[in-house]
Amino acid sequence: MLQRKVGAILLFCLLCSVFTNAQKDTVNLKEVIVTSNRISIPYFKTSRTINLITAKEIKNSTATNVVEVLQQVAGIDVRQRGVDGTQADLYIRGGSFDQTLILIDGIKMDDAQTGHHTMNAMVALDNIERIEVIKGPAARVFGQNAFAGAINIVTKKIQSNALTASLGYGSYNNLKASVGYRKAFTNGGGFQIHAQKQKSDGYRTNSDFDNTSVFLKSQVKNYNFLVSLSERKFGAENFYTSNPDWKEYEETQTSLFAVSSVYRAKNLIIKPRIYWRRNQDIFLLKRYEPSFFRNLHITNKIAAETNFELTSDLGKTGFGIDLNKVFLSSNNLGDRDRFMLTSFLEHRFEIGDLDVTPGLAFTYFSDFDAQIFPGLDVGYGVTDHIKLYGNIGYTYRIPTFTDLYYSDPGTEGNSELKPESALSEEIGFKFTTEKFQVNVAVFNRTSDDLIDYTKEVEADKWKAQNFSKVNTKGFETSVNYNFEVSNYNQNIKLGYNFIDDDIKDVNVAFTRYGLNSLKHQFTSSLHTQFLSFLDQSISFRFVERTNGQTYNLVDFKLRAKFNKFEISAKANNIFNTEYIEQGLVPMPKGNFMFGLTYNLY
């Protein structure tokens, strides 16, 4: 049955390809500059699997937050413990939540305490210009945290004035309010601020939450300033334990302050940046008895980096250096610090329609051995619309402080852990026109010393351990088709991802994270419009996990526009599917939210 579904998808791709070849469309997406590379090149010229999600696609989707946007991308597994991304872990192509890097305008949001905090400070959708999803090893570009891939959230430029307010209300007394103001200066640059508040009683016992975020961005002459503040307070029922009486509770505060600039010479671009990221996490094993077990972690990361891009007769050269110092203060993990220095170098050769990009990164760790991450990308443009590509790269991840030192009644770290490492390969094909985009890729990753929490007997503690070797191979395809009906734009997206993990030489009975990855994933969405004031979107997601769990999810959104007002109705999980994305936390059944947005100007 599954093979027939996959065959139907590929047949659809082929038919659409034949059709669109006859259209001779002007290509727009091809020219979008991918900013997540050391070398800035148009999307079509990249020799990696990169998914671009534009602001228009986000607005026309059923998503109301970044988590829901990413869950519609084949190969991305975002596992939530609750709704609206209150606590979510991000996985790419079977990698763990510690092996994926999130960036905001190129600023690394990794957390040395734990990857659970990677998505604490997500940007509201109204502020996003596009999302760049880079799959496969990205250590050569970003350093050791980009083990399985990276996601760069590019925020909007300040090009016009706007004042917007919105209010939403839905199931479980879910109340969401936001206001945004943007001012463009007459001599260039500008200022914008966006504030959002969301509260809910929760869909089950001890699942209430109270989230607040503020995003501020300013462009003054040649300088860009970015400030992001996020606070989340939530009941964490069975997030990390199975005890029904403890009523776990958690609060996180995440802030980011960054200053960057761009200097251009005749053939040289220099991009310096400094930033400070702070994260505070308070966790109570018993919400109403704080003295029983309380964790307080405060992590500060101070970083400076400079990237150079040189254009010459030999091609484009990207090089740079990244310095960062991390300080952790914790009543559980102790007082820790880590210094990292990473330098990058890559060069892109173009010989006719062939491009070859070798590169490497060197990283020095104050508490582990220095490492070199070499890699190679190769691509060939068959036509103006078709490109074949392949890449190979070495990637690496050092343990987090939680991996090394954490301890509670049910979990124990391991100070003897070795770093993870892997060699990844990929070959792919992309076809791109204005109306139609398709990408097909086959990938393989051979990993050594992967870290997971294991135990032999169910009553034992979870203990951090290195696996000897894991081979991950898979296949994925994505299709994006734009068309018109009665002069209105319509869009359909399809995606499929298959992952096979072969865990070798592991004789443990239980693992916490490794045996719940995706095996089959099918995503689809349809956005239609037939009236000038009304449009609708529907999305479908099928998941089969390696633990045998399968589920189907359908979401729907209806949106109406009247002058300066916009009214929306969103229904999630409309068929009341019972499912779990992570641990022991059942996700909510059918729920809804109504929204009202007023655009003053």
CSV table of C-alpha atoms in Angstrom, one decimal, residues 5-14 16 51 72-75 135 436-440 476-481 491-497 521-526 538-540:
chain,number,residue,atom,x,y,z
A,5,LYS,CA,1.4,5.8,-2.5
A,6,VAL,CA,5.0,6.6,-3.1
A,7,GLY,CA,4.7,5.6,-6.8
A,8,ALA,CA,1.7,7.9,-7.2
A,9,ILE,CA,3.6,10.8,-5.8
A,10,LEU,CA,6.5,10.2,-8.2
A,11,LEU,CA,4.1,9.9,-11.1
A,12,PHE,CA,2.5,13.2,-10.2
A,13,CYS,CA,6.0,14.8,-10.1
A,14,LEU,CA,6.8,13.5,-13.6
A,16,CYS,CA,3.8,18.1,-13.5
A,51,ASN,CA,14.0,23.8,1.5
A,72,GLN,CA,5.1,20.2,7.1
A,73,VAL,CA,8.6,19.8,5.7
A,74,ALA,CA,9.6,16.2,4.7
A,75,GLY,CA,12.6,15.1,6.7
A,135,LYS,CA,19.6,19.1,5.5
A,436,PHE,CA,6.9,24.1,-10.1
A,437,GLN,CA,9.7,22.9,-7.8
A,438,VAL,CA,10.7,19.3,-7.1
A,439,ASN,CA,13.6,17.9,-5.1
A,440,VAL,CA,14.6,14.3,-4.7
A,476,GLU,CA,13.1,12.1,0.5
A,477,THR,CA,11.2,14.1,-2.1
A,478,SER,CA,9.3,17.3,-2.1
A,479,VAL,CA,7.0,18.9,-4.6
A,480,ASN,CA,5.7,22.5,-4.7
A,481,TYR,CA,3.2,23.4,-7.5
A,491,ASN,CA,-0.8,26.0,-4.3
A,492,ILE,CA,-0.2,22.3,-3.6
A,493,LYS,CA,2.7,20.8,-1.7
A,494,LEU,CA,3.7,17.1,-1.3
A,495,GLY,CA,6.5,15.5,0.6
A,496,TYR,CA,7.7,12.1,1.5
A,497,ASN,CA,10.6,10.9,3.7
A,521,GLN,CA,6.5,10.5,6.8
A,522,PHE,CA,4.1,11.9,4.2
A,523,THR,CA,3.1,15.6,4.2
A,524,SER,CA,0.7,17.5,2.0
A,525,SER,CA,-1.0,20.8,1.9
A,526,LEU,CA,-3.4,22.6,-0.3
A,538,ILE,CA,-5.8,22.2,4.5
A,539,SER,CA,-2.8,20.1,5.5
A,540,PHE,CA,-2.4,16.4,6.0
